[in-house]
Coordinates of C-alpha atoms and ligand atoms in Angstrom, one line a residue:
X1 CA -1.9 -25.7 16.6
X2 CA 1.0 -24.2 14.7
X3 CA 0.2 -20.6 13.6
X4 CA 0.7 -18.5 10.5
X5 CA 4.4 -17.9 9.9
X6 CA 4.2 -14.1 9.9
X7 CA 7.9 -14.3 10.3
X8 CA 8.1 -15.3 6.6
X9 CA 6.9 -11.8 5.7
X10 CA 9.1 -8.8 6.1
X11 CA 6.8 -5.9 5.1
X12 CA 3.2 -6.1 6.3
X13 CA 0.2 -4.0 5.6
X14 CA -2.5 -4.4 8.3
X15 CA -6.0 -3.2 7.6
X16 CA -8.2 -2.4 10.5
X17 CA -12.0 -2.2 9.9
X18 CA -14.2 0.4 11.7
X19 CA -16.3 -2.2 13.4
X20 CA -13.3 -3.4 15.4
X21 CA -12.2 0.0 16.6
X22 CA -15.4 1.9 17.1
X23 CA -18.7 0.9 18.7
X24 CA -22.1 2.1 17.3
X25 CA -22.0 5.2 19.6
X26 CA -18.8 6.3 17.9
X27 CA -16.7 5.4 20.9
X28 CA -13.1 4.2 20.2
X29 CA -12.1 0.9 21.8
X30 CA -8.7 2.0 23.3
X31 CA -8.1 -1.3 25.0
X32 CA -8.2 -3.1 21.7
X33 CA -6.1 -0.5 20.0
X34 CA -3.4 -0.7 22.7
X35 CA -3.2 -4.5 22.3
X36 CA -3.0 -4.2 18.5
X37 CA -0.1 -1.7 19.1
X38 CA 1.6 -4.2 21.4
X39 CA 1.4 -6.7 18.6
X40 CA 2.8 -4.2 16.1
X41 CA 5.6 -3.2 18.5
X42 CA 6.5 -6.9 18.8
X43 CA 6.6 -7.4 15.0
X44 CA 8.7 -4.3 14.7
X45 CA 11.1 -5.6 17.4
X46 CA 11.4 -8.8 15.3
X47 CA 12.5 -6.8 12.3
X48 CA 9.2 -6.5 10.4
X49 CA 8.0 -3.2 8.8
X50 CA 4.4 -2.5 9.4
X51 CA 2.0 -0.1 7.6
X52 CA -1.5 0.3 9.1
X53 CA -4.5 1.2 7.0
X54 CA -7.3 2.1 9.4
X55 CA -10.9 3.0 9.0
X56 CA -13.0 4.6 11.6
X57 CA -12.8 8.3 10.9
X58 CA -16.5 8.6 9.9
X59 CA -17.7 6.4 12.7
X60 CA -15.8 8.4 15.3
X61 CA -16.6 11.8 13.8
X62 CA -20.4 11.2 13.2
X63 CA -21.5 11.7 16.9
X64 CA -19.2 14.7 17.2
X65 CA -21.3 16.4 14.5
X66 CA -24.6 14.7 15.5
X67 CA -24.8 12.8 12.2
X68 CA -26.5 9.5 11.8
X69 CA -24.8 7.4 9.1
X70 CA -28.1 6.2 7.6
X71 CA -29.4 9.7 6.8
X72 CA -26.1 11.5 6.2
X73 CA -25.3 13.2 2.9
X74 CA -21.9 13.0 1.3
X75 CA -20.8 16.4 2.8
X76 CA -22.0 15.3 6.3
X77 CA -19.8 12.2 6.0
X78 CA -16.8 14.2 4.7
X79 CA -17.2 16.6 7.6
X80 CA -17.5 13.7 10.0
X81 CA -14.4 12.2 8.6
X82 CA -12.4 15.4 9.2
X83 CA -13.5 15.5 12.8
X84 CA -13.0 11.8 13.3
X85 CA -9.6 11.4 11.5
X86 CA -7.8 13.7 13.9
X87 CA -9.0 11.6 16.9
X88 CA -8.4 8.3 15.1
X89 CA -4.8 9.0 14.3
X90 CA -4.1 10.6 17.6
X91 CA -5.2 7.5 19.3
X92 CA -2.8 5.4 17.3
X93 CA -0.1 7.9 18.0
X94 CA -0.7 7.5 21.7
X95 CA -1.0 3.8 21.7
X96 CA 2.3 3.4 19.7
X97 CA 4.1 6.0 21.8
X98 CA 3.8 3.6 24.8
X99 CA 6.4 1.6 22.9
X100 CA 8.4 4.7 21.8
X101 CA 7.3 4.1 18.2
X102 CA 6.4 7.2 16.1
X103 CA 3.4 7.2 13.8
X104 CA 2.8 9.2 10.7
X105 CA -0.5 10.1 9.0
X106 CA -1.0 9.5 5.3
X107 CA -4.3 10.4 3.6
X108 CA -4.7 9.0 0.1
X109 CA -6.9 9.5 -2.9
X110 CA -7.0 7.1 -5.9
X111 CA -4.9 9.5 -8.0
X112 CA -2.0 8.9 -5.6
X113 CA -1.8 5.2 -6.6
X114 CA -3.2 5.3 -10.1
X115 CA -1.1 8.1 -11.5
X116 CA 2.4 7.0 -12.0
X117 CA 4.1 10.2 -11.0
X118 CA 2.2 10.4 -7.7
X119 CA 2.7 6.7 -7.2
X120 CA 6.5 7.2 -7.3
X121 CA 6.2 10.2 -4.8
X122 CA 4.1 8.2 -2.4
X123 CA 6.3 5.1 -2.7
X124 CA 9.4 7.1 -1.8
X125 CA 7.7 8.7 1.2
X126 CA 6.5 5.4 2.6
X127 CA 10.0 4.0 2.0
X128 CA 11.6 6.8 4.0
X129 CA 9.1 6.4 6.9
X130 CA 9.7 2.7 7.1
X131 CA 13.5 3.2 6.9
X132 CA 13.2 5.5 9.9
X133 CA 11.0 2.9 11.8
X134 CA 8.0 5.1 11.7
X135 CA 4.6 3.4 11.4
X136 CA 2.4 5.0 8.6
X137 CA -1.2 5.2 9.5
X138 CA -3.2 5.4 6.3
X139 CA -6.8 6.3 5.5
X140 CA -8.6 7.5 2.4
X141 CA -8.7 11.3 2.2
X142 CA -12.5 11.2 2.7
X143 CA -12.7 15.0 3.2
X144 CA -11.8 15.8 -0.4
X145 CA -12.7 12.6 -2.2
X146 CA -16.0 12.6 -4.0
X147 CA -18.1 9.6 -4.9
X148 CA -16.7 9.2 -8.3
X149 CA -13.1 9.5 -7.2
X150 CA -13.0 7.2 -4.2
X151 CA -11.4 3.9 -3.4
X152 CA -14.7 3.4 -1.8
X153 CA -13.6 0.9 0.8
X154 CA -10.4 0.5 2.8
X155 CA -10.0 -3.1 1.7
X156 CA -9.2 -1.9 -1.8
X157 CA -7.1 1.0 -0.5
X158 CA -5.1 -1.4 1.7
X159 CA -4.5 -3.6 -1.4
X160 CA -3.2 -0.6 -3.3
X161 CA -1.0 0.4 -0.4
X162 CA 0.4 -3.1 -0.2
X163 CA 1.2 -2.9 -3.9
X164 CA 2.7 0.6 -3.5
X165 CA 5.0 -0.4 -0.6
X166 CA 5.8 -3.8 -2.2
X167 CA 4.5 -5.6 1.0
X168 CA 4.8 -9.3 1.1
X169 CA 1.7 -9.7 3.3
X170 CA -1.6 -7.9 3.6
X171 CA -3.6 -8.7 6.7
X172 CA -7.3 -7.8 6.5
X173 CA -8.6 -7.7 10.1
X174 CA -12.4 -7.7 10.2
X175 CA -15.4 -9.3 11.9
X176 CA -14.9 -12.7 10.2
X177 CA -12.1 -15.2 10.7
X178 CA -11.7 -16.0 7.0
X179 CA -13.2 -16.9 3.7
X180 CA -16.2 -19.4 3.6
X181 CA -17.9 -21.4 0.9
X182 CA -21.0 -19.2 1.7
X183 CA -21.9 -16.5 4.1
X184 CA -21.5 -18.2 7.6
X185 CA -23.9 -15.7 9.3
X186 CA -26.9 -17.2 7.5
X187 CA -25.7 -20.5 6.2
X188 CA -24.9 -23.3 8.6
X189 CA -23.3 -25.4 5.8
X190 CA -20.7 -22.7 5.1
X191 CA -17.2 -24.2 5.2
X192 CA -14.1 -22.3 6.2
X193 CA -11.3 -22.4 3.5
X194 CA -7.8 -22.1 5.1
X195 CA -5.8 -21.6 1.8
X196 CA -6.8 -20.1 -1.6
X197 CA -4.1 -20.7 -4.3
X198 CA -5.9 -18.8 -7.1
X199 CA -8.7 -16.3 -7.1
X200 CA -11.2 -17.3 -9.8
X201 CA -14.7 -16.0 -10.7
X202 CA -16.0 -18.8 -8.6
X203 CA -14.1 -17.6 -5.6
X204 CA -15.7 -14.2 -6.1
X205 CA -19.2 -15.6 -6.4
X206 CA -18.7 -17.6 -3.2
X207 CA -17.9 -14.4 -1.5
X208 CA -21.5 -13.3 -1.9
X209 CA -22.6 -9.9 -0.7
X210 CA -22.3 -10.2 3.1
X211 CA -22.1 -6.7 4.7
X212 CA -21.2 -5.6 8.2
X213 CA -23.2 -2.7 9.6
X214 CA -20.4 -0.3 10.6
X215 CA -17.7 -0.8 7.9
X216 CA -18.5 -0.5 4.2
X217 CA -16.8 -3.6 2.8
X218 CA -18.2 -7.1 2.6
X219 CA -16.5 -10.3 1.7
X220 CA -16.5 -9.5 -2.1
X221 CA -14.4 -6.4 -1.5
X222 CA -12.0 -8.4 0.6
X223 CA -11.6 -11.0 -2.1
X224 CA -11.2 -8.3 -4.7
X225 CA -8.5 -6.7 -2.5
X226 CA -6.8 -10.1 -2.2
X227 CA -6.8 -10.3 -6.0
X228 CA -5.1 -7.0 -6.4
X229 CA -2.5 -7.8 -3.7
X230 CA -1.7 -11.4 -4.8
X231 CA -1.1 -10.3 -8.3
X232 CA 1.4 -7.8 -6.9
X233 CA 3.2 -10.7 -5.2
X234 CA 1.6 -10.0 -1.8
X235 CA -0.1 -12.8 0.1
X236 CA -3.4 -11.8 1.7
X237 CA -4.7 -13.0 5.0
X238 CA -8.3 -12.5 6.2
X239 CA -8.5 -12.8 9.9
X240 CA -10.7 -11.9 12.8
X241 CA -10.0 -8.8 14.7
X242 CA -12.8 -9.5 17.2
X243 CA -10.2 -10.6 19.7
X244 CA -7.5 -8.8 21.6
X245 CA -4.0 -9.1 20.1
X246 CA -5.3 -10.3 16.8
X247 CA -1.8 -10.4 15.1
X248 CA -0.3 -12.4 18.0
X249 CA -3.3 -14.7 17.8
X250 CA -2.5 -15.4 14.1
X251 CA 1.1 -16.3 15.1
X252 CA -0.4 -18.6 17.8
X253 CA -2.6 -20.4 15.4
X254 CA -5.9 -18.5 15.1
X255 CA -8.1 -19.5 12.2
X256 CA -7.7 -17.4 9.1
X257 CA -7.7 -17.7 5.3
X258 CA -4.4 -17.2 3.3
X259 CA -4.7 -16.2 -0.3
X260 CA -1.3 -17.1 -1.6
X261 CA 0.7 -14.8 -3.9
X262 CA 2.2 -16.5 -6.9
X263 CA 5.6 -14.7 -6.8
X264 CA 7.4 -12.0 -4.9
X265 CA 6.5 -8.3 -5.0
X266 CA 9.8 -7.5 -6.7
X267 CA 9.2 -10.1 -9.4
X268 CA 5.6 -8.9 -10.0
X269 CA 6.9 -5.3 -10.3
X270 CA 9.7 -6.3 -12.8
X271 CA 7.2 -8.4 -14.8
X272 CA 4.9 -5.3 -15.0
X273 CA 7.8 -3.0 -16.0
X274 CA 9.1 -5.5 -18.7
X275 CA 5.6 -5.7 -20.1
X276 CA 5.1 -1.9 -20.4
X277 CA 4.7 -1.6 -24.2
X278 CA 5.0 2.1 -24.6
X279 CA 8.3 3.7 -23.8
X280 CA 8.2 7.5 -24.2
X281 CA 11.9 8.0 -24.6
X282 CA 15.4 6.7 -24.1
X283 CA 18.2 7.2 -21.6
X284 CA 21.7 6.5 -23.1
X285 CA 24.0 5.3 -20.3
X286 CA 27.8 5.5 -20.1
X287 CA 29.6 2.2 -19.5
X288 CA 30.0 2.8 -15.8
X289 CA 26.3 3.3 -15.4
X290 CA 25.5 0.2 -17.3
X291 CA 27.8 -1.8 -15.0
X292 CA 26.3 -0.2 -11.9
X293 CA 22.8 -1.1 -13.1
X294 CA 23.9 -4.7 -13.7
X295 CA 25.3 -4.7 -10.2
X296 CA 21.9 -3.8 -8.8
X297 CA 22.3 0.0 -8.5
X298 CA 20.1 2.9 -9.5
X299 CA 20.8 5.2 -12.5
X300 CA 22.5 8.4 -11.2
X301 CA 22.6 11.6 -13.2
X302 CA 26.4 11.2 -13.7
X303 CA 25.8 8.0 -15.7
X304 CA 23.4 9.6 -18.2
X305 CA 25.2 10.3 -21.5
X306 CA 22.3 11.4 -23.7
X307 CA 18.5 11.7 -23.6
X308 CA 16.1 10.9 -26.5
X309 CA 12.4 11.6 -26.9
X310 CA 10.0 13.4 -24.8
X311 CA 8.8 12.1 -21.4
X312 CA 7.5 13.1 -18.1
X313 CA 8.4 11.9 -14.6
X314 CA 6.8 8.5 -14.1
X315 CA 6.9 7.6 -17.8
X316 CA 8.6 4.4 -18.9
X317 CA 11.9 4.9 -20.8
X318 CA 14.3 2.5 -22.5
X319 CA 17.8 2.2 -21.0
X320 CA 20.4 1.9 -23.7
X321 CA 24.1 1.5 -23.9
X322 CA 26.2 3.9 -26.0
X323 CA 26.2 1.3 -28.7
X324 CA 22.5 1.4 -28.9
X325 CA 21.6 -1.9 -27.1
X326 CA 18.5 -1.8 -24.9
X327 CA 19.6 -3.3 -21.7
X328 CA 16.4 -2.6 -19.7
X329 CA 13.5 -0.3 -18.9
X330 CA 12.6 1.9 -16.1
X331 CA 10.4 4.7 -14.8
X332 CA 12.0 8.1 -15.1
X333 CA 12.2 10.2 -12.0
X334 CA 12.8 13.2 -14.2
X335 CA 11.3 14.6 -17.4
X336 CA 13.4 14.5 -20.6
X337 CA 14.2 18.2 -20.2
X338 CA 15.4 17.8 -16.6
X339 CA 17.3 14.6 -17.4
X340 CA 19.1 16.4 -20.1
X341 CA 20.2 19.2 -17.8
X342 CA 21.3 16.7 -15.2
X343 CA 23.2 14.4 -17.6
X344 CA 26.8 14.0 -16.4
X345 CA 26.1 15.9 -13.2
X346 CA 27.3 14.8 -9.8
X347 CA 24.4 14.0 -7.4
X348 CA 25.4 16.9 -5.1
X349 CA 25.0 19.4 -8.0
X350 CA 21.3 18.5 -8.7
X351 CA 19.8 21.4 -6.7
X352 CA 22.2 23.9 -8.2
X353 CA 21.6 22.6 -11.7
X354 CA 17.8 22.5 -11.6
X355 CA 17.3 25.4 -9.2
X356 CA 15.2 23.2 -6.9
X357 CA 15.7 20.1 -4.8
X358 CA 15.2 17.0 -6.9
X359 CA 15.5 13.2 -6.5
X360 CA 18.9 11.7 -6.1
X361 CA 18.5 9.2 -9.0
X362 CA 17.2 9.4 -12.5
X363 CA 15.8 5.9 -12.4
X364 CA 15.5 4.1 -9.0
X365 CA 16.7 0.5 -8.8
X366 CA 13.2 -0.6 -7.7
X367 CA 11.6 0.9 -10.8
X368 CA 13.8 -0.7 -13.4
X369 CA 14.1 -4.1 -15.0
X370 CA 17.2 -5.4 -16.9
X371 CA 16.9 -7.8 -19.8
X372 CA 18.9 -11.0 -19.8
X373 CA 22.3 -10.6 -21.2
X374 CA 25.3 -12.8 -21.8
Ligands
LIG401 N1 -12.4 5.8 5.2 C1 -13.6 5.5 6.0 C2 -13.4 5.9 7.4 O1 -12.3 6.1 7.9 C3 -13.8 4.0 6.0 C4 -14.0 3.2 4.7 C5 -14.1 1.7 5.0 O2 -14.3 1.3 6.1 O3 -14.0 0.9 4.1 O4 -14.4 6.1 8.1

């Protein structure tokens, strides 16, 4: 059987559910983790960039503190997560080090993906790690998140991360090998669906409310995650992690469900930027900068001729030529005040001009869209 062409995807986010990694005594399955790391190393050697979103902190930390998940209060779970996270990420670090691959820990709260300024910060950090071939190991920052401000489950977190890093594939590894017409654990007529082209309300209602005991997400949360990711141009794959080398198994033809993205991550991002209705201000570009942008570059401080309006880092701004034509839009890496001080500056003068170390660009090429022109 021919397998999933993971080779079509350059940047992958792999979500690992607690039930794959940790048994119900809180013991980590090192063997499985090492085999997963072997798969990740293989993908990296083939030129893929991989981000791992892993659950398991609470499951590992609970026995350390003598907590039973059923009776635990929020603060018990948060303390368990703190004790478990350090072991969890250390185990990944060790498993990946066998292949001389470095790991980095990133703990997220929803503000980091929902607030545009923090989104830009996080995106740049992920970008740098991947550029240096470091594997980010991501989890929710359970220790400080409270019920009202949580992603709640790592499926949703993984989808937001996929969007943040502009991944082209999100692989949700869990205890099921895909999406079925009904819950296969209690319905023998349930049929496996290999490909989903569009996620409708009917798809969501088919997902039902199945729940696994150790992790917190059911099929509904996976389909919701797939909806977020596919809208961001990222295909989503639900596959079983109950086997060793689950990513290699996918390549070799293991059963899974692929939720197909309609476009690419870059196209989805540009479409979103083009549709941002409210621009908070304007950056007037000199001719050289307008040419550089059209050639695919970022907007550097030296190319800013003037600044109009009042905006903060992360706000959308109009990009205009000196004759007043709006050639595009982008997210500002600086506030209006900072942009004004930097206007016309060489990039190596940024720190001296602002008095602190800033970003190299005023609008990054990934955060801007140009309108069609003659
Ligand atoms: N962040 C939680 C943990 O590491 C898991 C949440 C989830 O499984 O969805 O234990």
